[in-house]
Amino acid sequence: MTEKEIRIDLSESEGKLDHFWESTGFTPASWLLEKEMEQAIIYLGSLPGGGISFVRIHYLLDLVDVKGEDGDEGFPSYDWGKLDQGLDLLVDNGLRPFFELMGNPGDFFQDFQGERNLLAWKELVRKLVNRYARRYGEDEILSWYFETWNEPDIEHFWPYGIEEFLNYYDACVLGLEESGLDLRFGGPGTALTLSDTFKSFIDHCAQGTDRLKGGPVSLPDFISVHEKGVKSHPEDLKPDTSGICEREKDALDYYKRHSRLTDLPFINDECDPQTGWGRIHTWRALPYYAGIVAKVINQHLRGIMEEENGQYPVLSNDNGFLGSWGNRTHFTRLGAEEEREKGRFELLKKPVHNVMTLLSLLGEERVKVSGLGDPCERDLGGIATGDDKRVALLLYNSSDKINCSGKTKLNLSFEDLPFERFQLDSYGIGEDCSFPFRIWEELGAPERPSPSQWERIRSAEGLTLLSSTEKVPGEKGSFSLSFVLPRPGVRLLLLSGLDGDREPLAGPHKLEAHHYPGIIEDREDLLLSWTGGEGKEWRRVGSYEVLASSSSQGPYKRINEKPLLSTAYVHSRPAGSGPLHYKVRALGRHGEKSPSCEEVEA
Ligand code: 8U8
């Protein structure tokens, strides 16, 4: 077995770590109105500290209908009901849209050519912004991103031609400007490296004339593209992860040559290992996918962020779809189509969802990790953060080759740890932990698991806490440990200082219950979700405890087996056993217990 010496020196700061990867996406927007997506969104919003914050959704404007004409100008007036419902779901769950101005309300827009059409589009954008600024508050929508139409260089998405795309861009910008809010808007979100559409968009921004206002074109706030590891194919082609950064650099070099655009930040908002979310690639159910997501993020951190002075606001995996084990999704959906039509389904968390939880546990100050080499060339990589309260180290062992196994022994030495005593918690994703697919497969791949099979599958779905022990550093804050990291595999070590007073935890609030019939015989699902403490309190939470009782007087019994880091939990309970009384409390990493939140009867 190969061995690696890794050193993490807390005195060697590498600056701020923005959690630029906390985003996902899917299409179409109409899914927002379905029960399955409701549950998925609640789960996505439940990661600690906003581990997923943005959701990029195509065709949001298809949720808007035209209901008549507005005043003398003869522009359409709109029915926003369905879009309100979709956005409410996101916002209520702490998520923000990465809002593509895409879709065709009531099929009103036939082209983007005449001035009148462009002004109508501009009005649509202005009204949209004003509506949601009123509904959610200006601060909320100032924290969103707005983007152009998705992939205007693919005819299937944008059937109108390049010049019309540039007209469309100018109309979007004017609508946003007239809203009076300084929103973040960028594009072009193109699919093909240095496509004609991409280049024309850059040239338009650099030296074009604004179609509606005349004069120079208003600059976007960022340039976005899509670069993925390998093309769509029914076979499991090997992704070329480092090629993603290389092709992004081609786009960066292209626009940075234009002096007006040199300072614009860059975004890859579909940074997936393989194109084609809907094809079945079973590796998407496996720890392989979790490892590769961690690796691609680290490649961006070292390969692009450092060169761009940290100007890389968002990297999104487009994996918020709904589907089965092999689709590009966070969750596996069980349930035959006839059952799903009746609202009966189950969602299970895949390793790729759990890796987003691990990434969210990283802190905000990066520290140096030595001994790992260039993440574009090596399978083994890591990201470390540290402050005076906690140190986090994420390590992955991930090869681009899909069928590549192995093990590496890691000898870690931490230097200059800032505490006298600490709690060491270790979380893992690998073949033997946080891996429900393997259990489901061993059970004969049941389409409709029996209640006892379901218990086994569910107990493997969440993130696994491998160990939790108290430690004392040696001289000069040193601490060493060794363990074997399988390939593929991801590990997160969290060292939480135990010095000083233990402040009480305020604990969870806003507990809500959502009923789903599920597909398991004689069972029903109750999804509980809550908000975890105020501000940064979530950082001190080691897990949540969900308590249930048949009477509000108690006794209350804990119902979640594994330590739960997220703020949502499905209670799979005997059908008809409700209503029960539920409460949730937080357990601190230092053993503190918060008061439990107000109970919910459901
Ligand atoms: C390269 C390419 C060619 C093409 O004809 O169509 C495409 C469509 C191409 C690349 C991406 C694409 O659609 C995007 O990628 C999808 C996917 O499944 O990988 C989805 O994730 C996206 O929603 C879509 O924007």
XYZ file of C-alpha atoms and ligand atoms in Angstrom:
627
model
C 0.000 0.000 0.000
C 1.335 3.452 -0.830
C 1.927 5.823 2.054
C 1.753 9.611 2.164
C 3.092 12.087 4.688
C 0.767 15.080 4.982
C 1.427 18.170 7.060
C -1.126 20.764 8.077
C 0.487 23.786 9.650
C -2.026 26.097 11.301
C 0.438 28.982 11.249
C 0.527 28.943 7.436
C -2.593 30.784 6.347
C -3.614 30.712 2.702
C -6.295 33.394 2.984
C -10.066 33.239 2.802
C -11.967 30.230 1.553
C -15.234 31.199 -0.095
C -17.588 28.250 -0.359
C -18.023 28.875 -4.070
C -19.345 25.344 -4.793
C -22.641 25.598 -2.884
C -24.913 25.382 -5.907
C -26.937 22.906 -7.941
C -29.397 23.085 -10.824
C -32.079 21.284 -12.790
C -34.668 21.632 -15.502
C -37.584 22.175 -16.088
C -38.929 24.742 -13.623
C -42.352 23.049 -13.556
C -40.812 20.407 -11.260
C -40.939 23.028 -8.528
C -44.692 22.425 -8.379
C -44.359 18.662 -7.755
C -44.304 16.908 -4.376
C -41.077 15.050 -5.214
C -39.218 18.286 -5.869
C -40.720 19.807 -2.732
C -39.067 17.067 -0.679
C -35.795 17.385 -2.625
C -35.731 21.150 -2.063
C -36.350 20.723 1.671
C -33.408 18.304 1.793
C -31.182 20.598 -0.298
C -31.940 23.495 2.036
C -31.129 21.378 5.089
C -27.357 21.104 4.709
C -25.403 22.734 7.519
C -24.569 26.395 6.968
C -26.163 26.556 3.521
C -24.077 23.721 2.017
C -26.335 24.224 -0.992
C -27.354 27.878 -1.326
C -28.168 28.382 -5.022
C -30.420 26.472 -7.368
C -30.073 27.209 -11.084
C -33.272 26.288 -12.923
C -34.059 26.494 -16.641
C -37.365 27.903 -17.931
C -38.471 29.664 -14.740
C -40.370 32.159 -16.898
C -42.473 29.315 -18.320
C -44.187 29.409 -14.928
C -45.565 32.850 -15.803
C -48.814 33.173 -17.781
C -50.126 36.108 -19.772
C -53.511 37.256 -18.513
C -54.188 40.317 -20.629
C -52.802 43.681 -21.625
C -51.297 46.217 -19.321
C -52.585 49.796 -19.601
C -52.106 51.965 -22.692
C -48.773 50.529 -23.716
C -50.291 47.227 -24.755
C -47.585 45.092 -23.142
C -48.822 41.878 -21.531
C -49.956 41.736 -17.947
C -48.851 38.580 -16.175
C -50.164 35.935 -13.835
C -47.258 35.136 -11.518
C -49.019 32.512 -9.364
C -46.967 29.461 -10.338
C -43.653 31.306 -10.238
C -44.582 32.663 -6.789
C -45.229 29.099 -5.631
C -41.907 27.833 -7.016
C -39.823 30.679 -5.627
C -41.602 30.514 -2.246
C -40.510 26.892 -1.976
C -36.876 27.897 -2.518
C -36.897 30.958 -0.285
C -38.807 29.224 2.547
C -36.076 26.609 2.587
C -33.196 29.079 2.689
C -32.295 28.589 -0.982
C -31.779 31.276 -3.603
C -32.429 31.066 -7.311
C -29.560 31.457 -9.721
C -32.191 33.082 -11.905
C -31.868 32.467 -15.625
C -34.075 34.984 -17.458
C -35.345 32.118 -19.588
C -38.742 30.939 -20.718
C -41.655 32.283 -22.678
C -44.656 33.528 -20.673
C -47.828 32.432 -22.456
C -45.728 31.883 -25.637
C -45.956 35.639 -26.149
C -42.422 36.171 -27.490
C -41.929 34.972 -31.049
C -38.509 36.552 -31.680
C -36.075 39.079 -30.253
C -35.879 41.434 -33.190
C -38.196 44.413 -33.331
C -37.830 47.206 -30.798
C -41.367 46.638 -29.543
C -40.625 42.984 -28.737
C -37.435 43.951 -26.971
C -39.217 46.603 -24.926
C -41.859 44.038 -23.988
C -39.092 41.713 -22.743
C -37.466 44.593 -20.880
C -40.813 45.280 -19.168
C -41.185 41.623 -18.227
C -37.781 41.717 -16.522
C -38.514 44.992 -14.724
C -41.860 43.749 -13.443
C -40.351 40.472 -12.339
C -37.669 42.192 -10.275
C -40.070 44.666 -8.727
C -42.509 41.912 -7.835
C -39.948 39.731 -6.050
C -38.251 42.682 -4.361
C -41.667 43.428 -2.819
C -42.402 39.789 -2.011
C -39.087 38.852 -0.401
C -37.430 42.189 0.321
C -34.671 43.958 -1.580
C -31.856 42.420 0.462
C -33.055 38.948 -0.415
C -33.089 39.465 -4.166
C -29.841 41.413 -4.096
C -28.297 38.158 -2.804
C -29.513 36.208 -5.891
C -27.718 35.861 -9.185
C -29.437 36.620 -12.484
C -28.202 35.103 -15.710
C -29.022 35.069 -19.414
C -30.904 32.245 -21.170
C -29.262 28.835 -20.761
C -26.838 27.680 -23.473
C -27.718 30.091 -26.276
C -25.196 28.243 -28.475
C -27.397 25.120 -28.493
C -30.303 25.417 -30.917
C -32.546 23.258 -28.780
C -32.421 25.967 -26.084
C -32.047 29.118 -28.206
C -33.571 28.761 -31.675
C -33.230 32.461 -32.623
C -29.640 33.244 -33.730
C -26.727 35.168 -32.280
C -27.806 38.708 -33.049
C -31.108 38.126 -31.340
C -29.277 36.848 -28.290
C -27.342 40.115 -28.096
C -30.603 42.074 -28.459
C -32.109 39.929 -25.737
C -29.113 40.661 -23.476
C -29.518 44.425 -23.929
C -33.235 44.165 -23.137
C -32.512 42.145 -19.963
C -29.940 44.680 -18.801
C -32.313 47.587 -19.363
C -35.131 45.845 -17.473
C -32.814 45.195 -14.534
C -31.531 48.776 -14.593
C -35.051 50.216 -14.660
C -35.975 48.146 -11.619
C -33.673 50.495 -9.693
C -31.840 47.613 -7.987
C -28.206 46.840 -8.597
C -28.626 43.115 -9.184
C -25.896 40.694 -10.203
C -26.460 39.702 -13.843
C -24.169 37.788 -16.166
C -23.900 35.239 -18.940
C -23.746 33.839 -21.559
C -23.903 30.346 -19.933
C -22.719 28.757 -23.184
C -22.187 25.004 -23.658
C -19.444 24.901 -26.276
C -15.882 26.071 -25.661
C -15.241 29.400 -27.432
C -18.364 29.025 -29.571
C -19.359 31.784 -31.979
C -22.112 32.771 -29.557
C -19.637 33.057 -26.683
C -17.213 35.136 -28.740
C -19.951 37.362 -30.145
C -21.268 37.986 -26.644
C -17.803 38.943 -25.402
C -17.207 41.192 -28.406
C -20.631 42.802 -27.935
C -19.810 43.590 -24.290
C -16.309 44.769 -25.149
C -17.078 47.058 -28.065
C -20.700 46.693 -29.181
C -23.489 49.261 -29.272
C -26.480 48.795 -27.008
C -29.487 47.976 -29.166
C -31.991 49.835 -26.988
C -30.014 52.625 -25.337
C -27.396 53.301 -28.006
C -23.827 53.851 -26.763
C -21.631 51.233 -25.066
C -23.207 48.014 -23.859
C -23.675 47.669 -20.078
C -21.180 45.181 -18.734
C -22.290 41.913 -17.172
C -21.259 41.259 -13.564
C -19.724 37.899 -14.457
C -18.954 35.670 -17.408
C -20.385 32.163 -17.203
C -19.810 29.036 -19.273
C -20.400 25.307 -19.003
C -17.473 22.925 -19.126
C -17.947 19.268 -18.292
C -15.575 16.313 -17.965
C -16.690 14.336 -21.012
C -19.420 14.268 -23.667
C -22.786 12.597 -23.299
C -22.631 8.905 -24.146
C -24.454 5.752 -23.102
C -21.143 4.272 -21.943
C -19.236 5.319 -18.830
C -16.595 7.394 -20.588
C -13.696 8.497 -18.412
C -14.060 12.158 -17.544
C -11.026 14.375 -17.966
C -11.374 16.476 -14.833
C -8.308 18.644 -15.312
C -9.494 19.376 -18.868
C -12.417 21.284 -17.320
C -10.078 23.907 -15.848
C -7.979 23.986 -19.028
C -10.995 24.780 -21.197
C -12.244 27.330 -18.685
C -8.870 29.033 -18.993
C -9.352 29.265 -22.766
C -12.579 31.185 -22.128
C -10.957 33.328 -19.444
C -8.005 34.176 -21.687
C -10.389 35.109 -24.482
C -12.410 37.669 -22.565
C -9.556 39.015 -20.464
C -7.874 40.171 -23.657
C -10.606 42.816 -23.878
C -9.653 45.642 -21.551
C -13.253 46.439 -20.546
C -13.756 42.867 -19.347
C -10.461 42.083 -17.625
C -11.844 42.374 -14.116
C -14.993 40.319 -14.594
C -15.304 37.222 -12.410
C -15.762 33.824 -14.016
C -18.322 31.112 -13.295
C -18.786 27.537 -14.515
C -22.376 26.867 -13.594
C -22.590 23.387 -15.093
C -19.363 21.755 -14.027
C -20.375 18.105 -14.302
C -18.173 15.045 -14.811
C -20.243 13.914 -17.828
C -22.830 15.607 -20.041
C -26.266 13.960 -20.176
C -27.956 14.023 -16.784
C -30.705 11.671 -17.874
C -28.526 8.773 -19.021
C -27.951 5.980 -16.536
C -24.367 5.851 -15.270
C -24.371 3.812 -12.106
C -21.185 5.536 -10.892
C -23.443 8.452 -10.021
C -24.814 6.348 -7.148
C -21.346 5.469 -5.885
C -18.644 7.102 -3.755
C -16.775 7.647 -7.058
C -19.054 10.592 -7.891
C -18.623 12.127 -4.421
C -14.827 11.886 -4.752
C -14.784 13.458 -8.176
C -16.920 16.421 -7.081
C -14.478 17.112 -4.216
C -11.517 16.791 -6.587
C -12.934 19.126 -9.238
C -13.582 21.768 -6.566
C -10.011 21.469 -5.317
C -8.675 21.670 -8.888
C -10.541 24.956 -9.273
C -9.262 26.223 -5.961
C -5.631 25.590 -6.874
C -5.742 25.938 -10.634
C -8.014 28.924 -11.213
C -8.950 30.696 -7.964
C -5.360 31.336 -7.032
C -4.579 32.852 -10.426
C -7.770 34.882 -10.513
C -7.292 36.355 -7.023
C -10.253 34.441 -5.679
C -12.602 35.840 -8.344
C -14.582 32.657 -8.945
C -17.923 33.244 -7.261
C -19.804 30.074 -8.226
C -19.109 26.558 -9.412
C -22.330 24.621 -9.858
C -22.857 20.935 -10.379
C -26.021 20.572 -12.422
C -27.252 17.695 -10.305
C -30.501 18.878 -8.767
C -32.622 16.695 -11.100
C -34.979 13.932 -10.000
C -34.252 10.382 -11.082
C -32.855 7.031 -10.133
C -29.450 5.777 -8.969
C -27.666 6.363 -12.272
C -29.119 9.788 -13.105
C -27.275 12.957 -12.222
C -29.126 13.692 -8.974
C -28.519 14.216 -5.254
C -31.182 11.658 -4.411
C -32.382 8.339 -5.715
C -36.092 8.227 -6.253
C -37.804 4.923 -5.617
C -41.332 4.215 -6.764
C -42.818 3.009 -10.051
C -44.350 5.610 -12.355
C -47.963 4.636 -11.488
C -47.150 5.126 -7.815
C -45.437 8.437 -8.410
C -48.503 9.674 -10.230
C -50.365 9.110 -6.965
C -47.705 11.052 -5.056
C -46.050 7.895 -3.702
C -42.239 7.882 -3.800
C -39.176 7.763 -1.563
C -35.964 9.774 -1.854
C -32.604 8.459 -0.646
C -29.455 10.533 -0.220
C -26.575 9.543 -2.480
C -22.878 9.886 -1.557
C -22.695 12.980 -3.798
C -25.253 14.671 -1.527
C -23.235 13.703 1.529
C -20.033 15.150 0.080
C -21.778 18.533 -0.093
C -22.393 18.174 3.658
C -18.710 17.439 4.248
C -17.646 20.427 2.146
C -20.001 22.669 4.121
C -18.140 21.785 7.323
C -14.974 23.433 6.035
C -14.306 26.813 7.652
C -13.582 30.163 6.056
C -9.804 30.545 6.591
C -7.667 28.281 4.465
C -4.458 26.781 5.815
C -1.696 25.063 3.952
C -1.666 21.306 3.407
C 1.724 19.997 2.262
C 2.553 16.663 0.704
C -0.336 16.293 -1.727
C 0.931 17.843 -4.966
C -1.056 19.232 -7.880
C -4.728 18.122 -7.774
C -4.819 18.109 -11.582
C -2.201 15.350 -11.579
C -2.847 13.442 -8.371
C -5.726 11.321 -7.159
C -5.188 12.278 -3.566
C -6.005 15.791 -2.497
C -7.253 17.880 0.358
C -8.484 21.238 1.589
C -7.838 22.470 5.136
C -9.227 25.358 7.123
C -8.598 26.577 10.632
C -9.352 29.297 13.131
C -8.984 29.500 16.906
C -12.028 27.292 17.508
C -11.886 24.585 14.885
C -9.776 22.949 12.232
C -11.270 21.029 9.322
C -9.483 18.829 6.837
C -11.235 17.325 3.827
C -9.337 14.566 2.035
C -10.367 12.654 -1.060
C -8.893 9.790 -3.013
C -10.353 9.988 -6.503
C -9.214 8.801 -9.899
C -10.785 9.960 -13.166
C -10.807 6.279 -14.161
C -14.129 4.845 -13.103
C -12.951 1.364 -12.254
C -9.889 2.212 -10.276
C -9.600 1.029 -6.713
C -6.822 1.095 -4.171
C -5.855 2.334 -0.770
C -3.433 4.907 0.522
C -2.129 5.077 4.044
C -2.082 8.677 5.220
C 0.226 9.831 7.991
C -1.063 13.225 9.051
C 0.741 15.687 11.241
C -0.904 18.858 12.439
C 1.304 21.683 13.727
C 0.422 24.694 15.833
C -3.093 23.613 16.758
C -4.629 26.534 18.646
C -6.199 24.536 21.491
C -5.258 22.619 24.641
C -7.842 19.880 24.144
C -10.068 19.056 21.230
C -12.798 16.775 19.996
C -11.809 14.850 16.865
C -14.751 13.830 14.695
C -14.174 11.865 11.539
C -16.789 11.451 8.791
C -16.462 9.145 5.805
C -17.817 8.345 2.365
C -16.618 5.102 0.769
C -17.506 1.557 -0.174
C -18.169 0.671 3.458
C -19.943 3.804 4.691
C -22.631 6.305 3.638
C -23.449 4.013 0.722
C -27.111 2.936 0.386
C -26.775 1.623 -3.195
C -24.689 -1.334 -2.066
C -27.286 -2.394 0.519
C -30.162 -1.969 -1.942
C -28.260 -4.070 -4.494
C -27.448 -6.770 -1.919
C -31.127 -6.970 -1.088
C -31.891 -7.833 -4.731
C -32.541 -4.285 -6.013
C -36.155 -4.192 -4.763
C -38.385 -1.702 -6.527
C -40.520 -1.599 -3.420
C -38.468 -2.595 -0.370
C -40.194 -4.383 2.502
C -40.308 -2.466 5.802
C -37.295 -4.380 7.176
C -35.303 -3.945 3.941
C -36.174 -0.275 4.010
C -34.786 0.126 7.507
C -31.452 -1.322 6.350
C -31.285 0.857 3.229
C -32.242 4.010 5.110
C -29.693 3.395 7.844
C -26.939 3.448 5.184
C -28.049 6.672 3.478
C -26.868 9.444 5.805
C -23.359 10.573 6.426
C -21.370 8.175 8.632
C -19.562 9.446 11.727
C -16.630 7.019 11.837
C -15.208 8.092 15.177
C -15.506 10.791 17.788
C -12.833 11.071 20.488
C -11.222 13.624 22.766
C -7.543 14.432 22.157
C -4.735 16.511 23.642
C -2.090 18.003 21.325
C 1.610 17.492 22.055
C 4.341 20.095 22.116
C 3.738 23.242 20.023
C 0.228 22.129 19.263
C 1.306 19.066 17.333
C -0.878 16.068 16.711
C -0.400 13.036 14.455
C -2.643 10.327 13.211
C -2.651 7.681 10.502
C -5.447 5.999 8.640
C -6.165 4.320 5.341
C -8.167 6.245 2.752
C -9.719 3.965 0.125
C -10.061 5.022 -3.508
C -12.691 6.164 -4.144
C -13.264 7.757 -0.774
C -13.704 11.047 1.058
C -12.941 11.825 4.684
C -13.529 14.899 6.790
C -11.674 15.422 10.046
C -13.068 18.074 12.322
C -11.021 19.191 15.306
C -13.128 21.318 17.653
C -11.328 23.101 20.502
C -12.620 22.262 23.969
C -10.984 25.233 25.739
C -12.902 28.033 27.378
C -16.492 28.322 28.495
C -19.259 26.385 26.877
C -21.827 28.883 25.819
C -25.341 27.482 25.782
C -26.812 26.555 22.417
C -30.000 28.419 21.520
C -31.179 25.397 19.567
C -33.450 24.755 16.605
C -36.655 26.588 15.806
C -39.418 26.714 13.182
C -40.048 22.961 13.202
C -42.419 21.958 10.394
C -43.930 18.651 9.337
C -44.768 17.516 5.805
C -46.768 14.353 5.076
C -45.866 11.977 2.225
C -47.490 8.593 1.763
C -44.222 6.885 0.656
C -44.119 3.464 -1.026
C -43.357 1.124 1.859
C -46.155 -1.217 2.847
C -47.903 -0.272 6.088
C -45.673 2.794 6.454
C -46.003 6.519 5.868
C -43.384 9.264 5.769
C -43.346 12.374 7.866
C -40.657 14.823 6.817
C -39.621 17.130 9.637
C -37.581 20.221 8.865
C -36.345 23.042 11.085
C -33.963 25.975 11.234
C -30.762 25.326 13.126
C -29.984 28.051 15.668
C -29.072 31.651 14.976
C -26.225 32.951 12.808
C -23.178 30.691 12.954
C -24.472 28.496 15.749
C -24.685 25.586 13.315
C -20.881 25.385 13.436
C -21.055 24.307 17.068
C -23.724 21.675 16.431
C -22.441 18.105 16.293
C -25.848 16.646 15.509
C -29.576 17.037 15.944
C -31.775 14.758 17.928
C -35.348 14.218 16.726
C -37.706 13.276 19.560
C -41.210 11.809 19.309
C -43.940 10.956 21.761
C -47.579 9.911 21.581
C -48.428 12.572 24.186
C -47.268 16.149 24.536
C -46.458 15.300 28.192
C -43.928 12.728 26.995
C -42.005 10.586 27.495
C -40.135 11.619 24.329
C -37.966 9.068 22.566
C -35.129 9.785 20.133
C -36.058 8.466 16.673
C -32.978 9.169 14.540
C -30.362 6.440 14.887
C -27.376 8.087 13.241
C -26.083 11.517 14.268
C -27.880 13.941 12.000
C -26.055 17.002 10.661
C -28.771 18.329 8.399
C -31.931 20.113 9.490
C -34.416 17.663 7.953
C -35.378 14.121 8.805
C -37.918 11.653 7.441
C -39.723 9.609 10.057
C -40.851 6.429 8.310
C -43.600 5.419 10.717
C -46.329 2.779 10.830
C -49.248 4.020 8.714
C -51.944 5.573 10.847
C -49.698 5.880 13.913
C -50.073 9.662 13.986
C -50.617 12.192 15.179
C -47.420 12.138 17.222
C -45.685 14.965 19.021
C -42.264 15.927 17.710
C -39.432 18.095 19.034
C -35.845 18.609 17.945
C -32.782 19.636 19.911
C -29.151 20.284 19.036
C -26.221 18.456 20.583
C -23.041 20.535 20.656
C -19.640 19.140 19.753
C -18.676 19.677 23.404
C -21.550 17.582 24.721
C -23.872 20.553 25.342
C -27.587 20.081 24.746
C -29.805 22.875 23.510
C -33.348 23.267 24.741
C -35.737 21.525 22.366
C -37.787 23.612 19.970
C -41.505 24.108 20.233
C -43.272 20.836 19.529
C -45.258 20.022 16.423
C -48.154 17.601 16.349
C -48.418 15.673 13.085
C -22.206 19.804 -25.870
C -23.680 19.758 -26.078
C -24.221 19.503 -27.310
C -25.615 19.464 -27.465
O -26.118 19.249 -28.538
O -26.440 19.678 -26.393
C -25.949 19.955 -25.196
C -26.859 20.187 -24.185
C -24.572 19.999 -24.972
C -24.128 20.281 -23.676
C -25.056 20.506 -22.686
C -26.422 20.460 -22.928
O -27.384 20.729 -21.977
C -26.996 21.071 -20.677
O -26.388 19.963 -20.080
C -27.328 19.012 -19.616
C -26.700 17.684 -19.283
O -27.519 16.776 -19.114
O -25.473 17.557 -19.146
C -28.062 19.557 -18.413
O -27.293 19.343 -17.239
C -28.287 21.040 -18.536
O -29.443 21.402 -17.854
C -28.211 21.595 -19.922
O -28.124 23.002 -19.816
